[in-house]
XYZ file of C-alpha atoms in Angstrom:
526
model
C 0.235 -0.002 0.160
C 1.212 3.614 -0.253
C -0.414 7.060 0.392
C -1.553 8.947 -2.540
C -2.853 12.510 -3.024
C -5.223 11.674 -6.021
C -9.186 11.804 -5.102
C -9.376 7.888 -6.824
C -7.648 6.547 -3.840
C -7.547 4.194 -1.865
C -7.322 6.550 1.241
C -9.138 9.364 -0.471
C -12.587 7.077 -0.747
C -12.463 5.701 2.366
C -12.600 8.912 4.116
C -15.041 9.576 1.274
C -18.236 7.345 3.452
C -17.031 9.440 6.685
C -17.925 12.670 5.318
C -21.394 12.408 6.931
C -23.318 16.071 6.657
C -25.349 16.151 10.261
C -23.751 15.633 13.880
C -21.535 13.290 14.007
C -18.655 12.075 16.542
C -15.179 12.228 15.895
C -13.812 8.691 16.662
C -9.524 9.358 14.977
C -7.600 9.842 11.711
C -7.282 7.570 9.252
C -4.051 5.471 9.176
C -2.868 4.256 5.927
C 0.184 3.211 4.933
C 1.724 2.931 8.279
C 0.817 6.831 8.273
C -1.966 8.655 10.654
C -3.309 10.564 7.541
C -4.848 13.932 10.335
C -6.717 15.178 7.493
C -8.985 12.212 6.809
C -11.190 12.563 9.762
C -13.647 9.138 10.786
C -16.687 9.408 11.810
C -19.708 8.440 12.693
C -23.484 9.559 12.592
C -25.413 10.983 16.039
C -28.669 9.245 13.988
C -26.951 5.889 14.129
C -25.727 4.860 17.437
C -29.105 3.743 18.026
C -28.514 1.036 15.470
C -26.470 -0.333 18.367
C -22.271 -1.668 18.526
C -19.474 -3.427 19.053
C -16.211 -2.600 20.662
C -13.626 -5.624 21.046
C -9.958 -6.501 20.787
C -7.391 -8.003 23.262
C -6.661 -7.129 26.997
C -4.724 -3.338 27.053
C -5.482 -2.890 23.550
C -7.484 0.471 24.347
C -11.396 -0.618 24.335
C -11.725 1.299 27.963
C -10.155 4.367 26.563
C -12.841 4.021 23.071
C -15.697 4.089 25.651
C -14.471 7.263 27.485
C -13.603 8.765 24.169
C -17.343 8.376 22.326
C -19.442 8.366 25.761
C -18.009 12.260 26.567
C -18.666 13.072 23.360
C -21.965 11.690 23.636
C -22.609 14.007 26.609
C -21.496 17.012 24.514
C -24.327 16.439 22.422
C -26.965 16.206 25.007
C -27.232 12.468 25.039
C -27.527 10.486 28.471
C -24.945 7.478 28.703
C -25.109 3.934 30.769
C -21.692 2.593 31.202
C -21.166 -0.360 33.473
C -17.444 0.597 35.486
C -15.851 -3.572 35.922
C -12.285 -2.162 36.895
C -13.596 0.854 38.442
C -11.044 2.590 36.752
C -13.869 4.840 34.267
C -15.056 6.897 37.232
C -12.604 9.770 35.973
C -14.549 10.536 33.194
C -16.760 12.908 36.092
C -12.721 14.925 36.314
C -10.716 17.047 33.626
C -8.300 15.325 31.739
C -4.417 15.310 32.764
C -2.375 17.311 30.042
C 0.717 15.692 28.968
C 2.830 15.625 26.573
C 1.348 11.318 25.099
C -2.377 13.397 25.327
C -0.639 16.275 23.053
C 1.294 13.985 20.550
C -2.003 12.151 20.189
C -4.151 15.391 19.628
C -1.994 16.102 17.104
C -1.444 12.929 14.962
C -5.136 13.398 14.433
C -6.417 17.189 14.490
C -7.360 16.851 17.826
C -8.728 20.707 19.292
C -7.422 18.617 22.572
C -8.893 20.137 26.005
C -9.207 19.114 29.480
C -13.191 18.788 29.919
C -15.208 16.860 32.593
C -18.656 15.217 32.415
C -21.568 15.631 34.531
C -21.594 12.017 35.845
C -23.678 9.684 38.343
C -22.440 7.294 39.813
C -24.413 4.122 41.368
C -23.770 0.479 42.274
C -25.914 -2.609 42.638
C -27.373 -3.050 45.702
C -25.224 -0.646 47.738
C -22.477 -2.372 47.375
C -19.326 -0.578 47.122
C -19.861 2.868 46.676
C -22.697 4.281 44.719
C -26.727 5.363 45.079
C -28.053 1.742 45.642
C -29.786 0.150 42.430
C -32.717 -2.062 43.578
C -34.727 -4.611 41.998
C -38.054 -6.907 43.122
C -37.559 -10.151 42.548
C -41.248 -9.894 40.350
C -40.140 -6.966 38.137
C -36.644 -9.325 37.625
C -38.439 -12.515 36.490
C -37.701 -16.122 36.500
C -36.206 -16.020 32.664
C -33.523 -14.158 34.749
C -33.878 -16.168 37.414
C -32.890 -18.471 35.919
C -29.807 -17.657 33.566
C -28.372 -16.000 37.015
C -29.206 -19.115 39.704
C -27.607 -21.585 37.009
C -31.011 -23.431 36.030
C -32.173 -26.661 33.651
C -35.183 -26.062 31.621
C -37.304 -27.802 33.426
C -36.240 -25.895 36.532
C -36.749 -22.800 34.941
C -40.475 -23.464 34.443
C -40.917 -24.606 37.667
C -39.621 -21.082 38.564
C -42.425 -19.494 36.479
C -45.101 -21.636 37.301
C -43.840 -20.020 41.254
C -43.747 -17.281 40.148
C -47.579 -17.249 38.229
C -49.214 -18.654 41.524
C -47.417 -15.448 43.208
C -48.550 -13.468 41.081
C -52.113 -15.214 41.064
C -52.231 -14.242 44.832
C -51.195 -11.270 45.441
C -48.073 -12.689 47.329
C -45.422 -9.951 46.410
C -41.970 -10.871 45.746
C -40.315 -8.248 46.930
C -36.784 -9.882 47.720
C -35.424 -12.818 48.261
C -36.828 -14.400 51.061
C -40.164 -13.648 49.801
C -39.387 -16.534 46.896
C -38.100 -18.508 49.420
C -40.946 -18.563 51.882
C -43.448 -19.003 48.283
C -41.236 -22.073 46.837
C -41.592 -23.484 50.649
C -44.755 -23.094 50.881
C -45.954 -25.065 47.879
C -43.852 -28.558 48.763
C -45.743 -27.834 52.775
C -49.148 -30.445 53.074
C -51.222 -27.321 52.665
C -49.808 -25.684 49.299
C -49.356 -28.308 47.583
C -53.361 -28.433 46.386
C -52.413 -24.987 45.830
C -50.913 -25.952 41.741
C -52.173 -29.342 41.284
C -54.420 -27.812 38.767
C -51.629 -26.541 36.791
C -48.779 -28.967 37.107
C -47.613 -29.385 40.328
C -43.725 -28.566 41.822
C -42.022 -31.427 42.625
C -39.779 -31.854 45.890
C -36.618 -32.299 44.107
C -36.839 -29.038 41.810
C -37.869 -27.276 45.446
C -34.595 -28.151 46.903
C -33.261 -27.819 43.836
C -33.971 -24.445 43.727
C -33.985 -23.303 47.551
C -30.662 -24.575 47.813
C -29.260 -22.340 44.459
C -31.271 -19.091 46.099
C -29.551 -20.008 49.366
C -25.583 -20.157 47.580
C -27.171 -17.399 46.079
C -27.805 -14.928 48.954
C -24.325 -16.497 50.172
C -23.018 -14.248 47.666
C -24.173 -11.045 49.077
C -27.057 -10.969 46.432
C -29.744 -10.717 48.878
C -28.563 -6.697 48.726
C -29.584 -6.030 45.097
C -33.011 -7.506 45.779
C -35.971 -4.733 47.830
C -37.199 -1.658 48.047
C -36.980 0.999 46.923
C -36.582 0.186 43.655
C -34.872 1.754 41.116
C -36.366 3.780 38.238
C -34.546 3.290 35.364
C -36.139 6.455 33.316
C -33.106 7.872 36.023
C -31.153 7.131 33.283
C -32.721 9.424 30.485
C -31.375 12.743 32.529
C -29.770 15.501 31.669
C -27.474 17.762 33.861
C -28.420 21.978 33.478
C -26.807 22.751 30.872
C -28.166 20.584 28.745
C -25.224 18.051 28.371
C -26.110 14.292 28.841
C -25.951 12.554 32.757
C -23.458 10.105 32.256
C -24.569 7.192 34.664
C -21.874 5.360 35.342
C -22.385 1.991 37.602
C -19.571 1.047 39.909
C -19.450 -2.663 40.089
C -15.380 -3.219 41.516
C -17.388 -5.394 44.158
C -18.672 -7.203 42.925
C -16.417 -8.720 40.575
C -15.991 -11.630 41.027
C -19.824 -12.546 40.366
C -19.681 -11.838 36.842
C -22.589 -13.894 35.841
C -24.281 -11.434 38.923
C -23.789 -8.323 37.177
C -24.374 -9.280 33.574
C -27.604 -10.377 34.008
C -28.173 -7.721 36.338
C -27.195 -5.139 33.927
C -29.488 -7.172 31.392
C -33.212 -6.582 33.729
C -32.075 -2.953 33.693
C -31.371 -2.246 29.577
C -35.331 -4.875 29.819
C -36.569 -3.147 31.935
C -36.245 0.537 29.970
C -37.181 -1.719 26.850
C -40.365 -2.106 28.708
C -41.084 1.193 29.991
C -39.958 3.497 27.000
C -42.585 4.470 24.301
C -41.659 3.900 20.641
C -40.043 7.194 18.754
C -38.935 5.436 16.240
C -35.580 6.761 14.187
C -33.908 10.184 15.954
C -31.750 12.841 15.037
C -29.782 11.213 18.346
C -30.698 8.797 20.258
C -32.471 9.138 23.630
C -29.596 6.652 25.629
C -26.352 5.183 24.941
C -25.805 1.378 27.113
C -22.326 0.664 26.890
C -22.269 -3.266 27.790
C -19.570 -4.421 29.594
C -17.080 -7.543 29.376
C -20.603 -8.870 27.121
C -19.310 -12.496 26.962
C -20.188 -12.974 30.625
C -23.553 -12.441 29.686
C -23.478 -15.272 27.208
C -22.010 -18.146 29.080
C -23.778 -20.876 29.368
C -27.048 -18.484 28.374
C -29.991 -21.390 28.172
C -31.904 -20.999 24.628
C -34.974 -18.978 26.610
C -32.573 -16.875 27.840
C -30.357 -16.339 24.490
C -33.786 -15.508 22.285
C -35.081 -12.602 25.343
C -31.430 -10.687 24.721
C -31.904 -11.144 21.098
C -35.399 -9.495 21.209
C -34.378 -6.662 23.405
C -32.205 -5.199 21.108
C -33.390 -5.542 17.953
C -36.201 -3.908 19.006
C -35.413 -1.365 21.842
C -33.989 0.657 18.494
C -37.206 1.675 18.531
C -37.121 2.811 21.624
C -34.568 5.615 20.910
C -31.957 3.592 22.524
C -28.759 2.303 21.904
C -26.616 -0.630 23.211
C -22.632 -1.370 22.950
C -21.085 -4.469 23.610
C -17.907 -4.427 24.799
C -15.648 -8.119 24.825
C -12.747 -8.978 23.268
C -13.448 -10.855 20.011
C -16.656 -10.441 18.489
C -17.471 -14.749 18.484
C -18.480 -14.003 22.263
C -21.671 -12.412 20.840
C -24.443 -15.044 19.270
C -24.760 -14.634 15.467
C -28.342 -12.932 15.982
C -27.078 -10.477 18.293
C -24.172 -9.554 16.631
C -26.049 -9.887 12.808
C -28.217 -5.730 15.214
C -24.832 -3.965 15.289
C -24.331 -1.493 13.147
C -21.517 -0.346 14.086
C -18.352 -2.047 14.811
C -14.174 -0.785 16.420
C -11.829 -3.514 16.390
C -9.194 -2.867 18.078
C -5.646 -5.482 18.353
C -6.162 -9.081 18.370
C -3.779 -11.774 19.063
C -2.316 -14.083 17.763
C -0.339 -16.340 19.971
C -2.030 -19.902 19.827
C -4.422 -21.862 17.133
C -7.678 -20.974 18.545
C -6.279 -17.230 18.776
C -5.936 -17.526 15.396
C -8.894 -19.159 14.418
C -10.857 -16.432 16.555
C -8.875 -13.815 13.986
C -9.980 -15.667 10.888
C -13.624 -15.682 12.162
C -13.387 -11.622 13.208
C -11.765 -11.458 9.488
C -14.979 -12.412 8.045
C -16.842 -10.108 10.162
C -16.112 -6.974 8.032
C -16.988 -5.983 4.967
C -14.019 -6.315 1.808
C -11.793 -3.648 2.045
C -8.661 -3.015 0.574
C -6.721 -4.179 3.915
C -4.355 -7.203 5.039
C -7.184 -7.671 8.016
C -5.299 -10.577 9.225
C -2.004 -8.374 8.920
C -3.546 -5.604 10.424
C -5.619 -6.567 13.212
C -2.395 -8.049 14.603
C -0.477 -4.509 14.800
C -2.485 -2.168 15.924
C -1.251 -0.534 18.374
C -2.354 0.669 21.635
C -5.366 2.899 21.320
C -5.982 1.799 17.228
C -8.682 0.069 15.666
C -10.161 -0.941 12.464
C -14.017 0.917 12.470
C -16.982 0.533 10.233
C -19.942 2.423 10.875
C -23.952 2.768 9.386
C -24.301 6.555 7.017
C -26.448 8.170 8.026
C -28.437 6.121 5.000
C -27.766 3.043 6.454
C -25.167 1.849 4.635
C -21.706 0.290 5.552
C -18.707 2.693 5.578
C -15.436 1.228 4.268
C -13.638 -0.406 6.970
C -11.113 1.850 8.269
C -8.201 1.380 10.450
C -8.255 4.609 12.199
C -5.974 5.978 15.506
C -8.143 7.507 18.016
C -8.643 10.917 19.407
C -7.796 10.769 23.715
C -10.151 10.989 25.643
C -10.978 14.667 27.212
C -11.719 13.217 30.828
C -9.827 11.991 33.123
C -8.010 8.397 31.726
C -8.373 6.806 35.705
C -10.176 6.359 38.603
C -11.235 9.332 40.993
C -10.087 8.996 43.870
C -12.492 7.544 46.940
C -12.350 10.688 48.723
C -14.331 13.159 45.600
C -15.973 9.962 44.621
C -17.686 9.712 47.924
C -18.381 12.933 47.970
C -20.047 12.809 44.104
C -22.746 10.195 45.775
C -23.732 12.072 48.975
C -23.970 15.070 47.209
C -26.582 13.757 44.266
C -29.794 14.369 44.689
C -31.025 10.781 44.182
C -28.861 9.604 47.282
C -31.761 10.475 49.982
C -34.506 8.622 47.482
C -32.635 4.999 46.717
C -30.154 4.976 49.861
C -31.962 3.531 52.613
C -33.744 -0.126 51.965
C -37.470 -0.479 52.592
C -38.480 -3.613 54.373
C -42.778 -3.981 54.108
C -45.345 -6.306 53.792
C -44.605 -8.540 51.477
C -44.794 -12.506 49.982
C -42.216 -13.669 53.535
C -45.055 -11.809 55.902
C -48.467 -12.934 54.784
C -47.006 -16.487 54.927
C -45.812 -16.514 58.282
C -48.956 -14.727 59.291
C -50.749 -17.252 57.680
C -48.444 -20.020 59.281
C -48.982 -18.701 62.746
C -52.550 -18.335 62.591
C -52.831 -22.326 61.331
C -49.707 -23.021 64.052
C -52.380 -21.246 66.329
C -54.996 -22.230 65.857
C -54.005 -25.790 65.909
C -52.011 -25.491 69.128
C -55.647 -24.608 70.964
C -57.581 -27.566 69.096
C -55.209 -29.630 70.284
C -54.826 -27.978 73.590
C -58.927 -28.790 74.115
C -58.907 -31.998 73.137
C -56.118 -32.292 75.576
C -58.595 -31.218 77.930
C -61.468 -32.618 77.058
C -59.744 -36.014 76.886
C -57.783 -35.678 80.596
C -61.635 -34.264 82.283
C -62.875 -37.539 80.725
C -60.198 -39.828 82.246
C -60.929 -38.075 85.425
C -64.387 -38.696 85.278
C -63.957 -42.367 84.871
C -61.292 -42.942 87.297
C -63.859 -41.704 90.464
C -66.487 -44.078 89.035
C -64.232 -47.087 89.401
C -62.563 -45.648 92.686
C -63.203 -47.925 95.755
C -65.514 -46.269 98.570
C -63.587 -45.679 101.388
C -64.485 -46.566 105.203
C -66.696 -44.368 107.138
C -65.563 -42.077 109.745
C -66.413 -41.960 113.183
C -69.315 -38.958 112.571
C -70.714 -40.835 109.249
C -70.554 -44.190 111.402
C -72.884 -41.939 113.678
C -75.034 -40.117 111.640
C -75.790 -43.708 110.028
C -76.310 -46.191 112.905
C -80.007 -46.609 113.557
C -80.203 -44.673 116.568
C -79.400 -41.093 115.123
C -82.075 -42.642 112.076
C -84.434 -42.989 115.245
C -83.427 -39.239 116.143
C -83.845 -38.318 113.003
C -87.597 -39.254 112.572
C -88.701 -37.324 115.673
C -87.114 -34.211 114.321
C -90.716 -32.781 113.984
C -92.326 -33.284 117.009
C -91.574 -30.533 119.840
C -89.029 -33.410 121.296
C -87.243 -33.750 118.453
C -86.776 -30.611 117.619
C -84.957 -29.766 121.027
C -82.836 -32.874 120.669
C -81.594 -32.218 117.353
C -80.858 -28.438 118.198
C -78.737 -29.808 121.232
C -76.592 -31.836 119.429
C -75.800 -29.244 116.549
C -74.665 -27.092 119.577
C -77.315 -24.196 119.169
C -79.174 -22.557 122.639
C -82.297 -24.093 124.286
C -85.583 -20.551 123.590
C -86.917 -20.822 126.197
C -90.546 -20.113 126.028
């Protein structure tokens, strides 16, 4: 390849594919023939960012900085952004960047007018674990499909969990936290509860045991913190700052990064909840929100068919709600083909080819790109940090030519802010007082516990009455069968013939006097 100033040269033809007329984000400058062509800018139309995207590349190639670059430009254009901060190094987007020689050199290479700029940001945490405004969901809102994924249930167990949710809904048993769900499961396999599901299939004791054990293990990972109230309103992510810039919502996940299946599934809930609540808006001149799904491969690992279908449907349909979704992962093969086919914008950082598996992944990645004048296998293994192969959707929806690009430098801080600054930003948020303190109101656990307590009290009262009745009968029977005791001296006198003779004379005057004398009363004088 050689550089040419001929308008028909490959470099010019590539650059012409990125000459958009409407608002666009500046990604960087074209790389061609080993040189960075500062006058050949690579961009992405703002209106096409709801057509989703993929940011991929090996560890250390600059994916996080690419997220930061796109996010801060979206914010500047009034578009809210959601970022999942897995490693804890994205919080710097809320602070101005550090001016240094390396940044100035990169800016000169790509013709960037760089100035240190902070973005308006809010920081969140899952259920209050770590630093951030707590984001909680009720078990009912999370639903059986997502919960089955995170509990690693098989298809039969997932169907049984769906039956449990159906029963709880029909009986007005609110599933707010995990103890609510556990109480309903235990009730449905109890002697009293078994009949409740008889007409719709029932719940086996074995399956209930699996679900209960999975819930216990889930709670031991700290998951009980994530479920409860106040439930987070995901429309908070759609806000803009007072100056019109889009708010950058950063979900701080370092405290739960050892539970990847949990946080990836929780992120899917956030996206699904937005999809459910937002109205259809069609194609807009700019998205209502762009959602960056970091470590996306964790979402798809060991996923059930139903779960994958739910993801695919959500990604396909949420575009019409004005939401753009970018998956961030190491290679495109981490994303299922049905999902990958819906990602119109691609930023592919360098790939490694150290092993046969790496080489296979490299070839598969090359096949996902349109034809180009580049030798993509060679190019993708030779890109430097902060360089990528890009293709996006043009304003008319057609793919742009593949462009090797040296990316611009983010203008916000490329690294985390200190802990005290982060804590202060969280406490200063107007949302902190709304979501910080958990609420535990009456729900399924309390209702079932109250019914069980009432039933137990009733049973105890009935048992006590039966025992008392039995004791009374036994006492009566014992009294009838007991031997008569020997008469006392008084009884012998009363029972003697002489006493009976005296008693018969009680009605006479003499008898009355004798009687009174016998009972110790004084004789009346006439």
